PDB file of C-alpha atoms in Angstrom:
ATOM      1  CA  UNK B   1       5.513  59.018 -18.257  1.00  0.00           C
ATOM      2  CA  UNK B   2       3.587  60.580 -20.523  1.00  0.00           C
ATOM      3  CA  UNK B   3       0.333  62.284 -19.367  1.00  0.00           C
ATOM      4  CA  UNK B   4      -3.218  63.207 -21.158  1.00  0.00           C
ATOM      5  CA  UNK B   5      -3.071  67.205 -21.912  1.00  0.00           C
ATOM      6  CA  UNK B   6      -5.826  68.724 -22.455  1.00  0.00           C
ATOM      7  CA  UNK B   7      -7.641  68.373 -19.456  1.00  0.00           C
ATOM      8  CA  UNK B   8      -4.762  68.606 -17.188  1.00  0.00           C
ATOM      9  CA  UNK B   9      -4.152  72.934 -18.089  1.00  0.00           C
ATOM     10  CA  UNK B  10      -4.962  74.236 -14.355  1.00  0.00           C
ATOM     11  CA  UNK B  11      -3.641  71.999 -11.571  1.00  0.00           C
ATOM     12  CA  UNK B  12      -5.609  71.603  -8.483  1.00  0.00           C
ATOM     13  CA  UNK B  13      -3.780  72.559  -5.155  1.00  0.00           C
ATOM     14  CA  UNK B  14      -2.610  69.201  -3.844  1.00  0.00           C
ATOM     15  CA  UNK B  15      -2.023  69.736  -0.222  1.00  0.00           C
ATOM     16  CA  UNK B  16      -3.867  72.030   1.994  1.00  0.00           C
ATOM     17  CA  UNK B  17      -1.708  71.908   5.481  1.00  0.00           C
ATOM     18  CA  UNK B  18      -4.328  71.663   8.141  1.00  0.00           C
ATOM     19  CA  UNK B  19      -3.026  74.189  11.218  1.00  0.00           C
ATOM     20  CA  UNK B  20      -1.333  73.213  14.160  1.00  0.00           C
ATOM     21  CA  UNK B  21      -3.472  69.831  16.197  1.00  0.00           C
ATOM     22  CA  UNK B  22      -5.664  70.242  12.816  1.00  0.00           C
ATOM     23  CA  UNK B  23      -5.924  67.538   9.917  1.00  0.00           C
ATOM     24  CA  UNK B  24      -4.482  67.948   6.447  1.00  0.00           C
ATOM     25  CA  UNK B  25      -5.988  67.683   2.783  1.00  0.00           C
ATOM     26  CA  UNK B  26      -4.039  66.038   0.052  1.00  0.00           C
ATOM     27  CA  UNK B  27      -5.168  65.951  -3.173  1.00  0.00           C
ATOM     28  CA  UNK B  28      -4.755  63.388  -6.030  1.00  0.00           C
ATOM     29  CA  UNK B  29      -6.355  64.927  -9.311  1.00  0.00           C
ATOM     30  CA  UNK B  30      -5.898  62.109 -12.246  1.00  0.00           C
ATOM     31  CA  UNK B  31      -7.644  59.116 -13.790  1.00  0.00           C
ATOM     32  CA  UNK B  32      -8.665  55.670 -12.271  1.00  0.00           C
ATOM     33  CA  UNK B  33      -9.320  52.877 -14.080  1.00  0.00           C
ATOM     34  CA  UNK B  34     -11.206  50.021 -13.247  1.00  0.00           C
ATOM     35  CA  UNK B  35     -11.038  47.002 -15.572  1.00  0.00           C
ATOM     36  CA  UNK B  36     -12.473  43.327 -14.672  1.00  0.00           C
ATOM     37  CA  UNK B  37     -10.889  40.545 -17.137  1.00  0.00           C
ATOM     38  CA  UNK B  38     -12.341  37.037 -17.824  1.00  0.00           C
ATOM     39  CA  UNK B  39     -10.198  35.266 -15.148  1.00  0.00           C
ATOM     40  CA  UNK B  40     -11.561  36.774 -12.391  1.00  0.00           C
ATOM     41  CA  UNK B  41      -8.575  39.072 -12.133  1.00  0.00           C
ATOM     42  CA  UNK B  42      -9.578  42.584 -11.315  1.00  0.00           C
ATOM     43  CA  UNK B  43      -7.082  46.101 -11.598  1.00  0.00           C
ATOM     44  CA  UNK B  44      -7.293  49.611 -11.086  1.00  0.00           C
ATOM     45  CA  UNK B  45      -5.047  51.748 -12.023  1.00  0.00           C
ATOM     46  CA  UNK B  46      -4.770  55.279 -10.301  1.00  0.00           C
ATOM     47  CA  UNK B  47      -2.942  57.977 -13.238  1.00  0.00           C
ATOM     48  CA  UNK B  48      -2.036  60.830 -11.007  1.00  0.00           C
ATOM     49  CA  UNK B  49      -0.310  63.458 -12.696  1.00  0.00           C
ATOM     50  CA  UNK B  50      -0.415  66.038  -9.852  1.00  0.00           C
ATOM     51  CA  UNK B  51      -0.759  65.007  -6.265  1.00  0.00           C
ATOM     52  CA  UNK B  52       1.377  65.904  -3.168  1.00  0.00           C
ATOM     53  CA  UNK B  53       3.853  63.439  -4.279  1.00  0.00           C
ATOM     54  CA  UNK B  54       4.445  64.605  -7.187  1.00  0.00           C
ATOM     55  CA  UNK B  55       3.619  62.697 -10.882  1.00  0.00           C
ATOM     56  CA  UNK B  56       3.068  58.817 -10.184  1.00  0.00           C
ATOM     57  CA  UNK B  57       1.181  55.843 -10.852  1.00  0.00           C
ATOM     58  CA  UNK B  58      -0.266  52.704  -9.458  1.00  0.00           C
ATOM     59  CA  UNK B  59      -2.454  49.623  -9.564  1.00  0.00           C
ATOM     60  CA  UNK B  60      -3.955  47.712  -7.536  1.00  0.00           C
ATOM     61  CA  UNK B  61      -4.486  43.990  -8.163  1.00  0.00           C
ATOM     62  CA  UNK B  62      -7.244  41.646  -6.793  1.00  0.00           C
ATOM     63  CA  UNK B  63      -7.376  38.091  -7.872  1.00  0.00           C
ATOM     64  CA  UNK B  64      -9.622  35.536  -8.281  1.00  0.00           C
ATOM     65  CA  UNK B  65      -9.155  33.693  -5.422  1.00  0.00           C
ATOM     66  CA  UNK B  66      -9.200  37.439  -3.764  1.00  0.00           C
ATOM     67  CA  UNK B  67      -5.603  37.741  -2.859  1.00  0.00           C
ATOM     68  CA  UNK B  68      -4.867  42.221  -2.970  1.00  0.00           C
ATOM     69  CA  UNK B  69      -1.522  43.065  -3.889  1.00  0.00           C
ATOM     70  CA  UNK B  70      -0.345  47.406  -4.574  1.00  0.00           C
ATOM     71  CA  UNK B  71       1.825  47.309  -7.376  1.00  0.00           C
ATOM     72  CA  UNK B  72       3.795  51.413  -6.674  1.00  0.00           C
ATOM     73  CA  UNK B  73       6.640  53.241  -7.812  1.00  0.00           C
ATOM     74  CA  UNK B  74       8.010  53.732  -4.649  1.00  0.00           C
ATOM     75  CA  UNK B  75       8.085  53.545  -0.585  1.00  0.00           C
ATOM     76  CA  UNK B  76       6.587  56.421   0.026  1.00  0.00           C
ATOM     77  CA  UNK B  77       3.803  56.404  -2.539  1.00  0.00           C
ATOM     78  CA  UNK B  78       3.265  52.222  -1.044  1.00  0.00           C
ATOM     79  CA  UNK B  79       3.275  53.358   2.159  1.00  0.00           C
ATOM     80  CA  UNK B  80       1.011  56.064   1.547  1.00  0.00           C
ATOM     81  CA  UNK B  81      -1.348  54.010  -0.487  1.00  0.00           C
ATOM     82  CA  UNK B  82      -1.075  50.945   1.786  1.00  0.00           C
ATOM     83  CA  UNK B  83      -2.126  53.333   4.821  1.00  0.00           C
ATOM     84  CA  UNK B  84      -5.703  54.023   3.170  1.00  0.00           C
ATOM     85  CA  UNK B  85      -6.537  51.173   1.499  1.00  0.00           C
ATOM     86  CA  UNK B  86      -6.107  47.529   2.147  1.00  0.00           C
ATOM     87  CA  UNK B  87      -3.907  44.764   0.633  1.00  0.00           C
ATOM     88  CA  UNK B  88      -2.258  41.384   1.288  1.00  0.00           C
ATOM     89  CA  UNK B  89       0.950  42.022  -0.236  1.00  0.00           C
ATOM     90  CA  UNK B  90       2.368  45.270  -1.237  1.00  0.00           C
ATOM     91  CA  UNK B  91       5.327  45.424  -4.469  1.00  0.00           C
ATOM     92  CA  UNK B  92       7.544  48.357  -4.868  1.00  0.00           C
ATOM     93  CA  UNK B  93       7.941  48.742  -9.105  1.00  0.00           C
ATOM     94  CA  UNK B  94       9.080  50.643 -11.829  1.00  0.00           C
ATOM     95  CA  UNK B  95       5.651  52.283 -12.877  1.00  0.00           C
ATOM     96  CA  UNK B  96       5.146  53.724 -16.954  1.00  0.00           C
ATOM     97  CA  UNK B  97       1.805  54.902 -18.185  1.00  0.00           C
ATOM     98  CA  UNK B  98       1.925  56.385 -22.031  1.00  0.00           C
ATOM     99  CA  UNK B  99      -1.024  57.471 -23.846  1.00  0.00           C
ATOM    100  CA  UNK B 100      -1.692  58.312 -27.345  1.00  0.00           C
ATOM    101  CA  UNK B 101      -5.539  59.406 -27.310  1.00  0.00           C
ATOM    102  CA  UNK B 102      -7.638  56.728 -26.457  1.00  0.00           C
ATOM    103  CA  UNK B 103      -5.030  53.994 -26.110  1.00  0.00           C
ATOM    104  CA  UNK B 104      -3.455  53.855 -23.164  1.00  0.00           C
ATOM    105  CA  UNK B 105      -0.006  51.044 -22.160  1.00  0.00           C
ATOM    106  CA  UNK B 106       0.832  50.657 -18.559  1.00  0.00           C
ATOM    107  CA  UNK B 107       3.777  48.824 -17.653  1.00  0.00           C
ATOM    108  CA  UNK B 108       4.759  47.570 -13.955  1.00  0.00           C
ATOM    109  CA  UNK B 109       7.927  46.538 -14.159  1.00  0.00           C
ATOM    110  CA  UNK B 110       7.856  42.827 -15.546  1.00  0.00           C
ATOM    111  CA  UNK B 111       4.916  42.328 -13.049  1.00  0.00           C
ATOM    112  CA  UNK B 112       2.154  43.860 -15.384  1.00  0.00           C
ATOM    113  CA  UNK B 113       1.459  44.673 -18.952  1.00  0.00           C
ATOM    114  CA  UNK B 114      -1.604  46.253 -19.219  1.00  0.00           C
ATOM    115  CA  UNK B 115      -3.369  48.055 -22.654  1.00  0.00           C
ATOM    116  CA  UNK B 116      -6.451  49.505 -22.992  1.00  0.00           C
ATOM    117  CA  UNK B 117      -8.528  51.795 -25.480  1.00  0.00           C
ATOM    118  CA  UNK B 118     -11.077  54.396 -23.716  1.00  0.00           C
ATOM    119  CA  UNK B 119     -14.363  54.901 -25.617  1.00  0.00           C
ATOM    120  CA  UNK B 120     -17.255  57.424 -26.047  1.00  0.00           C
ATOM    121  CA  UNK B 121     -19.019  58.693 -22.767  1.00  0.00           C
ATOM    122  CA  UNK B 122     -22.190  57.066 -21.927  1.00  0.00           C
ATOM    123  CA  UNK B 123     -25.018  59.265 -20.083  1.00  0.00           C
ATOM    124  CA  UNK B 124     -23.675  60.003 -16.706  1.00  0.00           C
ATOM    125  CA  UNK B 125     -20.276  60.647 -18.249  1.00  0.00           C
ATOM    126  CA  UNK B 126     -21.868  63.391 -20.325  1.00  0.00           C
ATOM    127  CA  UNK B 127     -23.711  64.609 -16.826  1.00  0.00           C
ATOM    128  CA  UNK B 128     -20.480  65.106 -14.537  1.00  0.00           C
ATOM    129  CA  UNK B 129     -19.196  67.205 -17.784  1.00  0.00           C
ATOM    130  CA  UNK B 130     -21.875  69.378 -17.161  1.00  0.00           C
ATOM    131  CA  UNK B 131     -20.945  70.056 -13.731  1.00  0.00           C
ATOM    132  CA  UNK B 132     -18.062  72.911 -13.277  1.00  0.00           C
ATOM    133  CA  UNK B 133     -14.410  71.529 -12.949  1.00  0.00           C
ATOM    134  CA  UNK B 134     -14.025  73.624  -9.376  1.00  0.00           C
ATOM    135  CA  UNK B 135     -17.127  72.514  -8.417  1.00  0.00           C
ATOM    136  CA  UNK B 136     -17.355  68.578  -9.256  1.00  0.00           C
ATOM    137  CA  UNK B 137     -13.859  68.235  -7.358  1.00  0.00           C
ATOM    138  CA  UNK B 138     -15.227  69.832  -4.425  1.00  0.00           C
ATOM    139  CA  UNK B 139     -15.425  67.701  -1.156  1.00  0.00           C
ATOM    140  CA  UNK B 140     -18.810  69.692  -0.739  1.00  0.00           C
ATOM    141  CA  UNK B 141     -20.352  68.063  -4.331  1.00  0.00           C
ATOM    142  CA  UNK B 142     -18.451  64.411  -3.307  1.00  0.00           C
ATOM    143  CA  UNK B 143     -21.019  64.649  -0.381  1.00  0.00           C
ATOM    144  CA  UNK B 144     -24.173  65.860  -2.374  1.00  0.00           C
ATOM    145  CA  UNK B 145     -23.452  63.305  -4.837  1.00  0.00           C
ATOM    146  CA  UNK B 146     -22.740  60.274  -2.762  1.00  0.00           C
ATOM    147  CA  UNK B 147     -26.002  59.231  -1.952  1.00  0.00           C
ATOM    148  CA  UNK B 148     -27.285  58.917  -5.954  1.00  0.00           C
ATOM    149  CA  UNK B 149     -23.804  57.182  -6.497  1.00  0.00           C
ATOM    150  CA  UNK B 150     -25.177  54.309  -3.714  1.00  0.00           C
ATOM    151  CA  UNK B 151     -28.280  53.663  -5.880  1.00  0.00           C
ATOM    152  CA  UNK B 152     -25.579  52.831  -8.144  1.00  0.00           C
ATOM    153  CA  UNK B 153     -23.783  50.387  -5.677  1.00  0.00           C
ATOM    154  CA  UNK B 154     -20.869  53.350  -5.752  1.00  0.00           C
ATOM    155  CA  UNK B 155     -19.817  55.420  -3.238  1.00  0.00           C
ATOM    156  CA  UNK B 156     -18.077  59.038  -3.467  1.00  0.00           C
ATOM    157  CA  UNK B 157     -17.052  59.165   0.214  1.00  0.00           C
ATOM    158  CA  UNK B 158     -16.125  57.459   3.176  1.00  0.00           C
ATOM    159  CA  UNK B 159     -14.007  56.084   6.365  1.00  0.00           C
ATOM    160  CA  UNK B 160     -10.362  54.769   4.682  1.00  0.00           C
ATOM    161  CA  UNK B 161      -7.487  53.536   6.957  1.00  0.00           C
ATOM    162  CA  UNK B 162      -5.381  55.109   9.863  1.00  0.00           C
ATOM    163  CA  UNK B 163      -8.840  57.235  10.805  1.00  0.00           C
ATOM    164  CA  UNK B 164      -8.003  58.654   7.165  1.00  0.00           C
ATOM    165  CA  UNK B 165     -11.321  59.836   5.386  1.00  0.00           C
ATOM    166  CA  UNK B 166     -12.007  60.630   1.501  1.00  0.00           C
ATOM    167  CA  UNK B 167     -13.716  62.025  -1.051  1.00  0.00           C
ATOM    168  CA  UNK B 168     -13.985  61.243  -4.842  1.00  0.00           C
ATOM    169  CA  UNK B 169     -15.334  64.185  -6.542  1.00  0.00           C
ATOM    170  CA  UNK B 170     -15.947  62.741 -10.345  1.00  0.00           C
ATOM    171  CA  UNK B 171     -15.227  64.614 -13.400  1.00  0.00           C
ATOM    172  CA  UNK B 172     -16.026  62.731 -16.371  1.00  0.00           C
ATOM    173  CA  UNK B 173     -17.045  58.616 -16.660  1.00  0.00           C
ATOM    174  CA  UNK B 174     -15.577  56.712 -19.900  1.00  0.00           C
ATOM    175  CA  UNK B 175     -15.906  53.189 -20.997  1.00  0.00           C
ATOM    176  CA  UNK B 176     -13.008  50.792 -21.410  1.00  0.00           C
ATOM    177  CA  UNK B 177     -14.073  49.363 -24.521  1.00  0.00           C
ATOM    178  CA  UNK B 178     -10.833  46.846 -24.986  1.00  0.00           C
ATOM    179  CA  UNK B 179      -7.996  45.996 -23.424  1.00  0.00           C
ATOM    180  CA  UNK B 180      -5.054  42.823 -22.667  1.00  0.00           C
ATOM    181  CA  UNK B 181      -3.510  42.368 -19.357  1.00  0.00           C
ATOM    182  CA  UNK B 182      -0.405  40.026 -18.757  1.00  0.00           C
ATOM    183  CA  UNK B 183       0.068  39.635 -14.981  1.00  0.00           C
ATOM    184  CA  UNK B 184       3.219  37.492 -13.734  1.00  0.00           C
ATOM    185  CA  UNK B 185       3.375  36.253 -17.334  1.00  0.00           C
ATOM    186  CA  UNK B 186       0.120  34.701 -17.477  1.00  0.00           C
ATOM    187  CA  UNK B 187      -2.675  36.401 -20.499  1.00  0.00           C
ATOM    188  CA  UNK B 188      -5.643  37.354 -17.686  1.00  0.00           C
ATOM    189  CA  UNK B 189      -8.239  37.165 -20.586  1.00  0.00           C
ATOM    190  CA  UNK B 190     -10.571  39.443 -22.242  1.00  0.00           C
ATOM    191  CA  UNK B 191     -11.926  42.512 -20.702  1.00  0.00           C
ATOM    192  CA  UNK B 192     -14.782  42.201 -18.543  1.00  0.00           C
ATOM    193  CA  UNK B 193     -16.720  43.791 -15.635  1.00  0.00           C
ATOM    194  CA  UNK B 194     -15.281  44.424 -12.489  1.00  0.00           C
ATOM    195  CA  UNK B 195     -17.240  41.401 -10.599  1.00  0.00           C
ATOM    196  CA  UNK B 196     -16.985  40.833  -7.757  1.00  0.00           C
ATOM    197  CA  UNK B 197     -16.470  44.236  -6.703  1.00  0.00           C
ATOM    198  CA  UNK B 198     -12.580  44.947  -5.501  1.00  0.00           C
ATOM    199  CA  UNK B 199     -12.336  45.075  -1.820  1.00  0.00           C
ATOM    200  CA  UNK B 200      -9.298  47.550  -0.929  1.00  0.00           C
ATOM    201  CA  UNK B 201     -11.498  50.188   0.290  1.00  0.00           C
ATOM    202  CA  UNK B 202     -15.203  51.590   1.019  1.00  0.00           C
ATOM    203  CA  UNK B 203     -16.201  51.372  -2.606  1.00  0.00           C
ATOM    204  CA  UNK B 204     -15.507  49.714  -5.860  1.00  0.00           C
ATOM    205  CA  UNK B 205     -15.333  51.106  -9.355  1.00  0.00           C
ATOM    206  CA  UNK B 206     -18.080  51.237 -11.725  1.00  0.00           C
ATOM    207  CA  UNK B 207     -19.192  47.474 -12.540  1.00  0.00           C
ATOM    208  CA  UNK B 208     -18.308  47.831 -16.222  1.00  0.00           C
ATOM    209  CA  UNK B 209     -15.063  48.436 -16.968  1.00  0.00           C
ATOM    210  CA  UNK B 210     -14.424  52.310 -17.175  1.00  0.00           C
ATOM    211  CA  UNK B 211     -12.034  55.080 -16.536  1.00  0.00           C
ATOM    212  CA  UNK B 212     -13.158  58.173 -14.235  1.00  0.00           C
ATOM    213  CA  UNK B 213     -11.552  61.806 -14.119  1.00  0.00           C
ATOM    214  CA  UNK B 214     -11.072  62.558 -10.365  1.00  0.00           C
ATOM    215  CA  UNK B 215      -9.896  64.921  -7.987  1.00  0.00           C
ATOM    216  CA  UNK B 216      -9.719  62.623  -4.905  1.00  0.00           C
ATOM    217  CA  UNK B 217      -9.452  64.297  -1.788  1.00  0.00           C
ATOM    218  CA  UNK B 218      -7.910  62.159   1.693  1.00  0.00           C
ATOM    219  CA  UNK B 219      -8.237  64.109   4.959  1.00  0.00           C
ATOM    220  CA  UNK B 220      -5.544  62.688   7.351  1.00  0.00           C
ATOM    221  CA  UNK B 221      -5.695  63.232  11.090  1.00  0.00           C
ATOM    222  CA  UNK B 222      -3.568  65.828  12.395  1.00  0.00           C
ATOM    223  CA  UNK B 223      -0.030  64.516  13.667  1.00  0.00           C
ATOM    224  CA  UNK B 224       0.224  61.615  10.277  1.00  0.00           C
ATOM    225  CA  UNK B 225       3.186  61.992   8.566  1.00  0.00           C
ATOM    226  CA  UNK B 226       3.091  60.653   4.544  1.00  0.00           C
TER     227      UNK B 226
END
């Protein structure tokens, strides 16, 4: 796997161990994209090069016909991720993400071939740059924000699974300017919004196709294990 750099120089803590009968914080700092394609297909693929698992990758598929499947490197990332959001069918995969600039390949297994190119930022991707690194990943500025990201149809917080609860603090908002996807050996089509919105958790991405910087933050009730 080969990660974006520059950004990526100070890692975020990724677990904060909540104290005994308290909850815990896990952190995922990384990229998701969110890419719509002219079948009706719809993936997002989470890049999370520091999180309390360690360096992974996954994507989450929603079809046409609405069917959710978690395409993950391993059990305990898929049973992590299947625990906070939720799908029909969950498939444990090799997972390899390469980038070189704005061109990004993601391969699951033979399941998925996806490639995409990353473009310019648009206004509100030059307005979360403005906003302090510390500070936009805070669970504090998730909360300010999340009412201005609902007049967007987003959301930047809310109830997941397993009483879990979680915060998105955005970074930086690209567009996905092009892009193929091969899924189960069949071409999925051009690039396209992400319509209807995905429906694995309390939001969707962005409704054109676009890739966020992220710290997310998941507050699980005291006594989980992951």
């Amino acid at each position: 796997m080969v990660s974006p750099g520059p950004e990526q120089a100070r890692p975020a803590p990724h677990e904060t161990p909540g104290a005994p009968g308290q909850p815990a914080l896990l952190r995922f700092d990384g990229w998701i994209t969110g890419i719509g394609t002219t079948s009706g297909t719809r993936l997002v693929l989470g890049h999370w090069p520091r999180s309390p698992f360690g360096p992974f990758s996954d994507v989450m598929v929603e079809t046409a016909e609405g069917h959710r499947v978690l395409l993950a490197p391993t059990r305990r990332t898929a049973d992590f991720i299947a625990g906070t959001y939720g799908f029909d069918e969950v498939r444990i995969v090799p997972m390899g993400v390469r980038t070189d600039g704005a061109h990004w390949s993601v391969d699951a297994g033979a399941l998925l071939a996806l490639r995409f190119t990353v473009g310019r930022r648009g206004p509100l991707g030059l307005l979360l740059r403005a906003v302090p690194g510390r500070v936009a990943a805070s669970t504090a500025c998730a909360t300010v924000f999340d009412p201005f990201a609902r007049l967007l149809g987003l959301r930047t917080r809310g109830s997941a699974g397993h009483g879990r609860y979680e915060w998105y603090g955005a970074r930086d908002l690209r567009r996905v300017t092009a892009g193929t996807a091969v899924y189960e050996g069949r071409d999925l089509g051009a690039v396209g919004p992400v319509v209807p919105p995905v429906l694995f958790g309390f939001g969707s991405t962005p409704r054109g196709p676009s890739q966020a910087r992220v710290t997310t933050t998941v507050r699980v009730p005291a006594g989980q294990r992951f």
